[in-house]
Amino acid sequence: MSVVSEAFARIVGESGFAGLTGGNIVMLLVAFALLYLAIGRGFEPLLLIPIAFGCLLANLPLSGITSGPVLDALGNETQAGGFLYYMSFGTVKEIYPVIIFMGIGAMTDFTPLLANPITFLLGAAAQLGVFIALFGAMVLGFSVQEAASIAIIGGADGPTSIYLCSKLAPQILGAVAVASYSYMSLVPLIQPPIIKLCTSKADRAITMDKLRPVSKLERILFPIVVTVVTGLILPMSVPLIGVLMFGNLIRECGCADRLSDTAQNAIMNTTTIFLSLTVGATMEADKFLTLGTIKIIVLGLVAFMASTAGGCWFGQLLKGLSGGKINPMIGAAGVSAVPMAARVVQVLCQKENPGHFLLMHAMGPNVAGVIGTAVAAAVMLTLLSH
């Protein structure tokens, strides 16, 4: 009987319940909430489900799934690390974000931007929140490198946020990555109230003219020209912009369909799983439940809201300059959450003007925002990485 009781006591002592803390319970509840939003409410399930499950895995005590290897005095491994520890190398070493950019490039149609190049300015204007959050973070006591990493959340571009943060401030990578991907997923909740504050019903009902046709030659030359120009002006932009444009080139050239299909589907989906799981795994209670994390999440929200407003305000300017031919609401799509932000604009347009489809017009600033956020990150890297 004593043998049985000793065995039972050992099992209980080595079970996850023995190491469960209040912080773990809080983070498990956060994981359940994210899973509900993804599965029950349909908020970007391809991102939120693996992020939430990574958070769940990381907060099950004593599993060792996120732990690093045990080393002896000579630095040799005496005990291997956990699965998510090794998988996270692709995130920490900036591999996954760059691969994701290739997939985004292969999935992105830059035709709306080429058909109406002035929307490039809307993508730039929607970076307003990046600079507001930059100064706000410095005021709250973050270093300039940390502030830059937090500020880029305003671009609503998860891979860019991870790429910049891993280079400038890896110590806050978890909080920045989670905030960035969470706000990307919550675009349908966050953006509509801000858009309505910055535009009137008449603004949102403005009908825009049909976009001009774009030739195949323009679509092929665009990724090549953008890579060369941005690469020469901002060499730090090459890993993101260059790979983004490579993905777009294999899409548009017409003779590499197999490569394009692989980049859009197999590689993109696999990398998204790995990246999102490891991002979620950074949400360990002892590292995540801190005052600094709360500040980062609040600053990220401020940045994202300000970027949405900045795009709308510049859209109002273009509406005036164009004689009322530009719907200012498309400026909100200038954040690089593709295509979620453009869909939000389309939904709001349909409520005011059911017969008008604004989606393709909104996609112009939306894809411009991807480039704009990557350029903003490259500028910060150029100024702060030395």
Short mmCIF file of C-alpha atoms in Angstrom, two decimals:
data_model
loop_
_atom_site.label_atom_id
_atom_site.label_comp_id
_atom_site.label_asym_id
_atom_site.label_seq_id
_atom_site.Cartn_x
_atom_site.Cartn_y
_atom_site.Cartn_z
CA MET A 1 0.00 0.00 0.00
CA SER A 2 2.86 2.34 0.82
CA VAL A 3 4.41 1.61 -2.59
CA VAL A 4 1.15 2.62 -4.30
CA SER A 5 0.81 5.78 -2.22
CA GLU A 6 4.44 6.71 -2.90
CA ALA A 7 3.92 6.18 -6.63
CA PHE A 8 0.76 8.27 -6.53
CA ALA A 9 2.51 11.04 -4.60
CA ARG A 10 5.36 11.02 -7.11
CA ILE A 11 2.99 11.28 -10.05
CA VAL A 12 1.16 14.17 -8.39
CA GLY A 13 4.44 15.86 -7.50
CA GLU A 14 5.72 15.62 -11.06
CA SER A 15 2.43 16.56 -12.71
CA GLY A 16 1.77 19.95 -14.21
CA PHE A 17 -0.52 20.80 -11.29
CA ALA A 18 2.50 20.93 -9.00
CA GLY A 19 4.06 23.76 -10.97
CA LEU A 20 0.89 25.62 -11.93
CA THR A 21 1.00 29.26 -10.86
CA GLY A 22 -1.57 32.03 -10.82
CA GLY A 23 0.22 33.56 -13.78
CA ASN A 24 -0.10 30.32 -15.74
CA ILE A 25 -3.82 30.28 -15.07
CA VAL A 26 -4.19 33.88 -16.28
CA MET A 27 -2.30 33.10 -19.50
CA LEU A 28 -4.33 29.92 -20.07
CA LEU A 29 -7.47 32.05 -19.83
CA VAL A 30 -5.92 34.47 -22.34
CA ALA A 31 -5.24 31.52 -24.66
CA PHE A 32 -8.87 30.34 -24.32
CA ALA A 33 -10.10 33.87 -25.09
CA LEU A 34 -7.96 34.06 -28.23
CA LEU A 35 -9.19 30.65 -29.35
CA TYR A 36 -12.77 31.83 -28.89
CA LEU A 37 -12.12 34.94 -30.98
CA ALA A 38 -10.50 32.84 -33.71
CA ILE A 39 -12.89 29.89 -33.82
CA GLY A 40 -16.10 31.32 -32.41
CA ARG A 41 -15.94 34.80 -33.93
CA GLY A 42 -13.79 34.12 -37.00
CA PHE A 43 -11.12 36.77 -36.26
CA GLU A 44 -8.16 35.74 -38.43
CA PRO A 45 -8.15 32.08 -37.34
CA LEU A 46 -5.05 31.27 -39.42
CA LEU A 47 -3.06 33.56 -37.12
CA LEU A 48 -4.88 33.48 -33.81
CA ILE A 49 -5.34 29.70 -33.51
CA PRO A 50 -1.60 28.84 -33.59
CA ILE A 51 -0.72 31.91 -31.49
CA ALA A 52 -3.31 30.96 -28.87
CA PHE A 53 -2.25 27.33 -28.85
CA GLY A 54 1.40 28.31 -28.55
CA CYS A 55 0.44 30.37 -25.50
CA LEU A 56 -1.45 27.39 -24.10
CA LEU A 57 1.52 25.05 -24.60
CA ALA A 58 3.97 27.50 -23.04
CA ASN A 59 1.89 27.78 -19.86
CA LEU A 60 1.52 24.08 -19.14
CA PRO A 61 4.15 23.71 -16.39
CA LEU A 62 7.00 21.18 -16.37
CA SER A 63 6.47 20.07 -19.98
CA GLY A 64 9.85 21.42 -21.08
CA ILE A 65 8.44 22.25 -24.50
CA THR A 66 9.83 25.81 -24.44
CA SER A 67 12.96 25.18 -22.34
CA GLY A 68 16.50 25.49 -23.66
CA PRO A 69 19.11 22.70 -23.51
CA VAL A 70 21.04 21.94 -20.33
CA LEU A 71 24.79 22.51 -20.81
CA ASP A 72 27.76 21.16 -18.88
CA ALA A 73 30.81 23.18 -17.87
CA LEU A 74 32.30 22.74 -21.34
CA GLY A 75 29.15 23.94 -23.09
CA ASN A 76 28.07 20.51 -24.29
CA GLU A 77 24.39 19.56 -24.23
CA THR A 78 23.57 17.10 -21.45
CA GLN A 79 19.83 17.44 -21.98
CA ALA A 80 18.08 18.55 -25.16
CA GLY A 81 15.83 21.58 -25.23
CA GLY A 82 12.12 21.55 -25.95
CA PHE A 83 10.44 21.42 -29.34
CA LEU A 84 9.30 25.05 -29.38
CA TYR A 85 12.72 26.23 -28.20
CA TYR A 86 14.38 24.91 -31.35
CA MET A 87 11.49 25.92 -33.59
CA SER A 88 11.81 29.50 -32.31
CA PHE A 89 15.24 29.84 -33.95
CA GLY A 90 13.49 30.70 -37.19
CA THR A 91 11.75 33.58 -35.44
CA VAL A 92 14.71 34.85 -33.44
CA LYS A 93 17.11 34.60 -36.39
CA GLU A 94 14.69 36.49 -38.67
CA ILE A 95 14.16 33.53 -41.02
CA TYR A 96 10.38 33.12 -40.73
CA PRO A 97 9.51 36.83 -41.21
CA VAL A 98 11.52 37.02 -44.43
CA ILE A 99 9.96 33.81 -45.79
CA ILE A 100 6.51 35.15 -44.90
CA PHE A 101 7.32 38.26 -46.96
CA MET A 102 8.06 36.06 -49.97
CA GLY A 103 4.66 34.44 -49.60
CA ILE A 104 2.97 37.82 -49.18
CA GLY A 105 4.65 39.03 -52.37
CA ALA A 106 3.45 35.97 -54.27
CA MET A 107 -0.10 36.53 -52.99
CA THR A 108 -0.22 40.29 -53.56
CA ASP A 109 -1.66 41.98 -56.62
CA PHE A 110 -0.04 45.42 -56.92
CA THR A 111 -2.30 46.34 -59.85
CA PRO A 112 -4.55 48.70 -57.77
CA LEU A 113 -1.45 50.59 -56.62
CA LEU A 114 -0.03 50.83 -60.14
CA ALA A 115 -3.41 51.89 -61.53
CA ASN A 116 -3.64 54.74 -59.01
CA PRO A 117 -0.10 55.58 -57.80
CA ILE A 118 -1.30 58.48 -55.62
CA THR A 119 -2.53 55.86 -53.14
CA PHE A 120 1.15 55.26 -52.36
CA LEU A 121 0.93 58.47 -50.33
CA LEU A 122 -1.93 57.01 -48.29
CA GLY A 123 0.25 54.04 -47.40
CA ALA A 124 2.92 56.48 -46.22
CA ALA A 125 0.45 58.62 -44.26
CA ALA A 126 -0.79 55.54 -42.42
CA GLN A 127 2.64 55.22 -40.78
CA LEU A 128 1.74 58.20 -38.55
CA GLY A 129 1.12 55.93 -35.59
CA VAL A 130 4.63 54.50 -35.87
CA PHE A 131 6.19 57.86 -35.07
CA ILE A 132 3.65 58.79 -32.40
CA ALA A 133 4.33 55.51 -30.59
CA LEU A 134 8.08 55.97 -31.01
CA PHE A 135 8.08 59.19 -29.00
CA GLY A 136 5.46 57.85 -26.59
CA ALA A 137 7.59 54.79 -25.78
CA MET A 138 10.64 56.94 -25.13
CA VAL A 139 8.61 59.13 -22.78
CA LEU A 140 7.57 55.99 -20.87
CA GLY A 141 11.18 55.04 -20.31
CA PHE A 142 11.96 52.57 -23.09
CA SER A 143 15.32 52.84 -24.86
CA VAL A 144 15.27 54.23 -28.39
CA GLN A 145 15.83 50.72 -29.80
CA GLU A 146 12.94 49.34 -27.77
CA ALA A 147 10.78 52.33 -28.69
CA ALA A 148 11.42 51.76 -32.41
CA SER A 149 10.50 48.08 -32.05
CA ILE A 150 7.27 48.96 -30.25
CA ALA A 151 6.40 51.75 -32.68
CA ILE A 152 6.46 49.52 -35.76
CA ILE A 153 3.36 47.76 -34.36
CA GLY A 154 1.48 50.77 -35.76
CA GLY A 155 2.10 49.45 -39.26
CA ALA A 156 0.01 46.36 -38.43
CA ASP A 157 2.62 44.09 -40.00
CA GLY A 158 3.59 41.13 -37.83
CA PRO A 159 6.60 39.86 -39.82
CA THR A 160 8.13 43.35 -40.02
CA SER A 161 7.62 43.87 -36.28
CA ILE A 162 9.37 40.58 -35.49
CA TYR A 163 12.19 41.29 -37.93
CA LEU A 164 12.92 44.74 -36.52
CA CYS A 165 12.52 43.74 -32.87
CA SER A 166 14.78 40.70 -33.21
CA LYS A 167 17.54 43.00 -34.44
CA LEU A 168 17.06 45.98 -32.13
CA ALA A 169 15.40 44.73 -28.93
CA PRO A 170 15.13 40.92 -28.72
CA GLN A 171 14.37 41.15 -24.99
CA ILE A 172 10.86 42.45 -25.77
CA LEU A 173 10.25 40.32 -28.87
CA GLY A 174 7.46 38.28 -27.29
CA ALA A 175 5.30 41.21 -26.24
CA VAL A 176 5.85 43.08 -29.52
CA ALA A 177 5.08 40.04 -31.67
CA VAL A 178 1.92 39.15 -29.75
CA ALA A 179 0.66 42.75 -29.79
CA SER A 180 1.34 43.11 -33.50
CA TYR A 181 -0.37 39.89 -34.53
CA SER A 182 -3.26 40.44 -32.13
CA TYR A 183 -4.00 43.88 -33.57
CA MET A 184 -3.74 42.50 -37.09
CA SER A 185 -6.36 39.93 -36.15
CA LEU A 186 -8.61 42.50 -34.48
CA VAL A 187 -8.66 44.95 -37.41
CA PRO A 188 -12.44 44.42 -37.93
CA LEU A 189 -13.05 45.54 -34.34
CA ILE A 190 -10.53 48.37 -33.99
CA GLN A 191 -10.76 50.21 -37.30
CA PRO A 192 -14.49 50.87 -37.94
CA PRO A 193 -15.05 53.27 -34.99
CA ILE A 194 -11.95 55.29 -35.91
CA ILE A 195 -12.93 55.46 -39.58
CA LYS A 196 -16.40 56.69 -38.62
CA LEU A 197 -14.89 59.38 -36.39
CA CYS A 198 -12.66 60.62 -39.21
CA THR A 199 -15.24 60.52 -42.03
CA SER A 200 -18.87 61.48 -42.55
CA LYS A 201 -21.62 59.31 -44.01
CA ALA A 202 -21.33 61.33 -47.22
CA ASP A 203 -17.58 60.69 -47.30
CA ARG A 204 -18.03 56.96 -46.92
CA ALA A 205 -20.58 56.90 -49.75
CA ILE A 206 -18.30 58.59 -52.33
CA THR A 207 -18.12 56.60 -55.56
CA MET A 208 -14.68 56.30 -57.14
CA ASP A 209 -14.03 55.88 -60.85
CA LYS A 210 -13.04 52.52 -62.26
CA LEU A 211 -9.28 51.86 -62.14
CA ARG A 212 -7.32 51.96 -65.39
CA PRO A 213 -5.97 48.70 -66.89
CA VAL A 214 -2.37 47.86 -65.97
CA SER A 215 -0.17 46.11 -68.54
CA LYS A 216 1.77 42.92 -67.86
CA LEU A 217 5.03 44.77 -68.54
CA GLU A 218 4.22 47.27 -65.75
CA ARG A 219 3.49 44.42 -63.34
CA ILE A 220 6.78 42.69 -64.18
CA LEU A 221 8.92 45.82 -64.02
CA PHE A 222 7.43 47.04 -60.74
CA PRO A 223 9.06 44.47 -58.38
CA ILE A 224 12.41 44.80 -60.16
CA VAL A 225 12.44 48.61 -60.06
CA VAL A 226 11.25 48.77 -56.43
CA THR A 227 13.95 46.30 -55.33
CA VAL A 228 16.75 48.19 -57.06
CA VAL A 229 15.63 51.67 -55.98
CA THR A 230 14.88 50.84 -52.34
CA GLY A 231 17.93 48.60 -52.12
CA LEU A 232 20.25 51.38 -53.27
CA ILE A 233 18.65 54.06 -51.10
CA LEU A 234 18.05 51.86 -48.02
CA PRO A 235 20.24 48.73 -48.09
CA MET A 236 18.66 47.59 -44.81
CA SER A 237 15.35 47.18 -46.66
CA VAL A 238 16.65 44.45 -48.97
CA PRO A 239 15.83 41.39 -46.78
CA LEU A 240 12.16 42.41 -46.53
CA ILE A 241 11.46 44.49 -49.66
CA GLY A 242 13.72 42.41 -51.89
CA VAL A 243 12.18 39.08 -50.89
CA LEU A 244 8.67 40.59 -51.02
CA MET A 245 9.31 41.73 -54.58
CA PHE A 246 10.87 38.39 -55.54
CA GLY A 247 7.64 36.71 -54.48
CA ASN A 248 5.67 39.21 -56.55
CA LEU A 249 7.89 38.73 -59.60
CA ILE A 250 7.35 34.96 -59.71
CA ARG A 251 3.63 35.70 -59.49
CA GLU A 252 3.55 38.21 -62.31
CA CYS A 253 6.13 36.90 -64.78
CA GLY A 254 3.81 34.14 -66.02
CA CYS A 255 6.50 31.48 -66.39
CA ALA A 256 7.05 30.39 -62.78
CA ASP A 257 3.56 29.33 -61.72
CA ARG A 258 4.83 26.33 -59.76
CA LEU A 259 7.17 28.52 -57.72
CA SER A 260 4.44 31.08 -57.14
CA ASP A 261 1.95 28.42 -56.07
CA THR A 262 4.47 26.89 -53.65
CA ALA A 263 5.34 30.28 -52.15
CA GLN A 264 1.66 31.20 -51.76
CA ASN A 265 0.50 27.92 -50.28
CA ALA A 266 2.87 25.22 -49.02
CA ILE A 267 5.71 27.47 -47.85
CA MET A 268 3.46 30.29 -46.65
CA ASN A 269 1.17 28.00 -44.65
CA THR A 270 4.02 26.01 -43.10
CA THR A 271 5.96 29.11 -42.09
CA THR A 272 2.82 30.76 -40.70
CA ILE A 273 2.27 27.76 -38.43
CA PHE A 274 5.88 27.78 -37.19
CA LEU A 275 5.99 31.56 -36.72
CA SER A 276 2.61 31.84 -35.00
CA LEU A 277 3.22 28.90 -32.67
CA THR A 278 6.57 30.29 -31.55
CA VAL A 279 5.10 33.79 -31.15
CA GLY A 280 2.42 32.33 -28.89
CA ALA A 281 5.06 30.38 -26.98
CA THR A 282 6.72 33.64 -25.94
CA MET A 283 3.65 34.35 -23.78
CA GLU A 284 5.01 32.50 -20.74
CA ALA A 285 3.46 33.92 -17.58
CA ASP A 286 6.69 34.91 -15.83
CA LYS A 287 7.93 36.82 -18.86
CA PHE A 288 4.66 38.16 -20.23
CA LEU A 289 2.75 39.34 -17.15
CA THR A 290 4.84 42.44 -16.49
CA LEU A 291 4.24 46.19 -16.44
CA GLY A 292 6.47 46.53 -19.49
CA THR A 293 4.24 44.18 -21.48
CA ILE A 294 1.15 46.20 -20.56
CA LYS A 295 2.89 49.38 -21.73
CA ILE A 296 3.86 47.73 -25.02
CA ILE A 297 0.32 46.48 -25.68
CA VAL A 298 -1.19 49.91 -24.91
CA LEU A 299 1.41 51.72 -27.04
CA GLY A 300 0.82 49.26 -29.88
CA LEU A 301 -2.91 49.96 -29.77
CA VAL A 302 -2.28 53.72 -29.76
CA ALA A 303 0.08 53.32 -32.72
CA PHE A 304 -2.42 51.25 -34.69
CA MET A 305 -5.31 53.64 -34.00
CA ALA A 306 -3.18 56.67 -34.91
CA SER A 307 -2.07 55.02 -38.16
CA THR A 308 -5.71 54.38 -39.10
CA ALA A 309 -6.61 57.99 -38.32
CA GLY A 310 -3.55 59.31 -40.18
CA GLY A 311 -4.58 57.45 -43.31
CA CYS A 312 -8.12 58.83 -43.10
CA TRP A 313 -6.92 62.39 -42.50
CA PHE A 314 -4.65 62.25 -45.53
CA GLY A 315 -7.53 60.73 -47.46
CA GLN A 316 -9.56 63.81 -46.56
CA LEU A 317 -6.78 65.97 -47.99
CA LEU A 318 -6.73 63.97 -51.24
CA LYS A 319 -10.52 64.15 -51.41
CA GLY A 320 -10.32 67.93 -51.34
CA LEU A 321 -7.47 68.10 -53.88
CA SER A 322 -9.28 65.72 -56.24
CA GLY A 323 -12.56 67.60 -56.10
CA GLY A 324 -14.32 64.88 -54.14
CA LYS A 325 -13.25 61.99 -56.40
CA ILE A 326 -11.35 60.09 -53.71
CA ASN A 327 -13.17 58.37 -50.88
CA PRO A 328 -11.10 59.32 -47.79
CA MET A 329 -11.99 56.05 -46.11
CA ILE A 330 -9.48 54.14 -48.27
CA GLY A 331 -6.69 55.87 -46.35
CA ALA A 332 -7.49 53.64 -43.36
CA ALA A 333 -6.40 50.68 -45.47
CA GLY A 334 -2.89 52.16 -45.58
CA VAL A 335 -1.91 50.04 -42.60
CA SER A 336 -0.30 46.89 -43.97
CA ALA A 337 -2.80 44.38 -42.59
CA VAL A 338 -3.49 42.83 -46.01
CA PRO A 339 -6.27 42.34 -46.97
CA MET A 340 -8.13 42.75 -43.66
CA ALA A 341 -8.00 46.56 -43.63
CA ALA A 342 -9.23 46.79 -47.22
CA ARG A 343 -12.12 44.47 -46.38
CA VAL A 344 -13.13 46.71 -43.47
CA VAL A 345 -13.27 49.69 -45.84
CA GLN A 346 -15.36 47.68 -48.30
CA VAL A 347 -17.86 46.65 -45.59
CA LEU A 348 -18.28 50.24 -44.39
CA CYS A 349 -18.69 51.46 -47.98
CA GLN A 350 -21.40 48.87 -48.66
CA LYS A 351 -23.38 50.10 -45.65
CA GLU A 352 -23.50 53.65 -47.03
CA ASN A 353 -23.48 52.90 -50.76
CA PRO A 354 -24.63 49.30 -51.40
CA GLY A 355 -24.07 49.51 -55.14
CA HIS A 356 -20.41 50.52 -54.97
CA PHE A 357 -17.40 48.24 -54.56
CA LEU A 358 -14.46 50.05 -53.02
CA LEU A 359 -12.31 46.98 -52.33
CA MET A 360 -9.88 47.34 -55.24
CA HIS A 361 -9.43 51.06 -54.55
CA ALA A 362 -8.68 50.25 -50.90
CA MET A 363 -6.18 47.57 -51.93
CA GLY A 364 -3.94 50.29 -53.43
CA PRO A 365 -3.04 51.92 -50.09
CA ASN A 366 -3.24 48.52 -48.38
CA VAL A 367 -0.39 47.01 -50.41
CA ALA A 368 1.43 50.36 -50.30
CA GLY A 369 1.32 50.04 -46.52
CA VAL A 370 3.29 46.79 -46.69
CA ILE A 371 6.08 48.61 -48.50
CA GLY A 372 5.74 51.68 -46.29
CA THR A 373 6.08 49.72 -43.04
CA ALA A 374 9.09 47.81 -44.36
CA VAL A 375 10.73 51.08 -45.42
CA ALA A 376 10.02 52.61 -41.99
CA ALA A 377 11.65 49.57 -40.37
CA ALA A 378 14.65 49.89 -42.68
CA VAL A 379 15.06 53.56 -41.75
CA MET A 380 15.03 52.68 -38.07
CA LEU A 381 17.55 49.89 -38.61
CA THR A 382 19.82 52.22 -40.55
CA LEU A 383 19.73 54.86 -37.80
CA LEU A 384 19.78 52.63 -34.73
CA SER A 385 21.65 49.40 -35.48
CA HIS A 386 25.16 50.87 -35.31
#
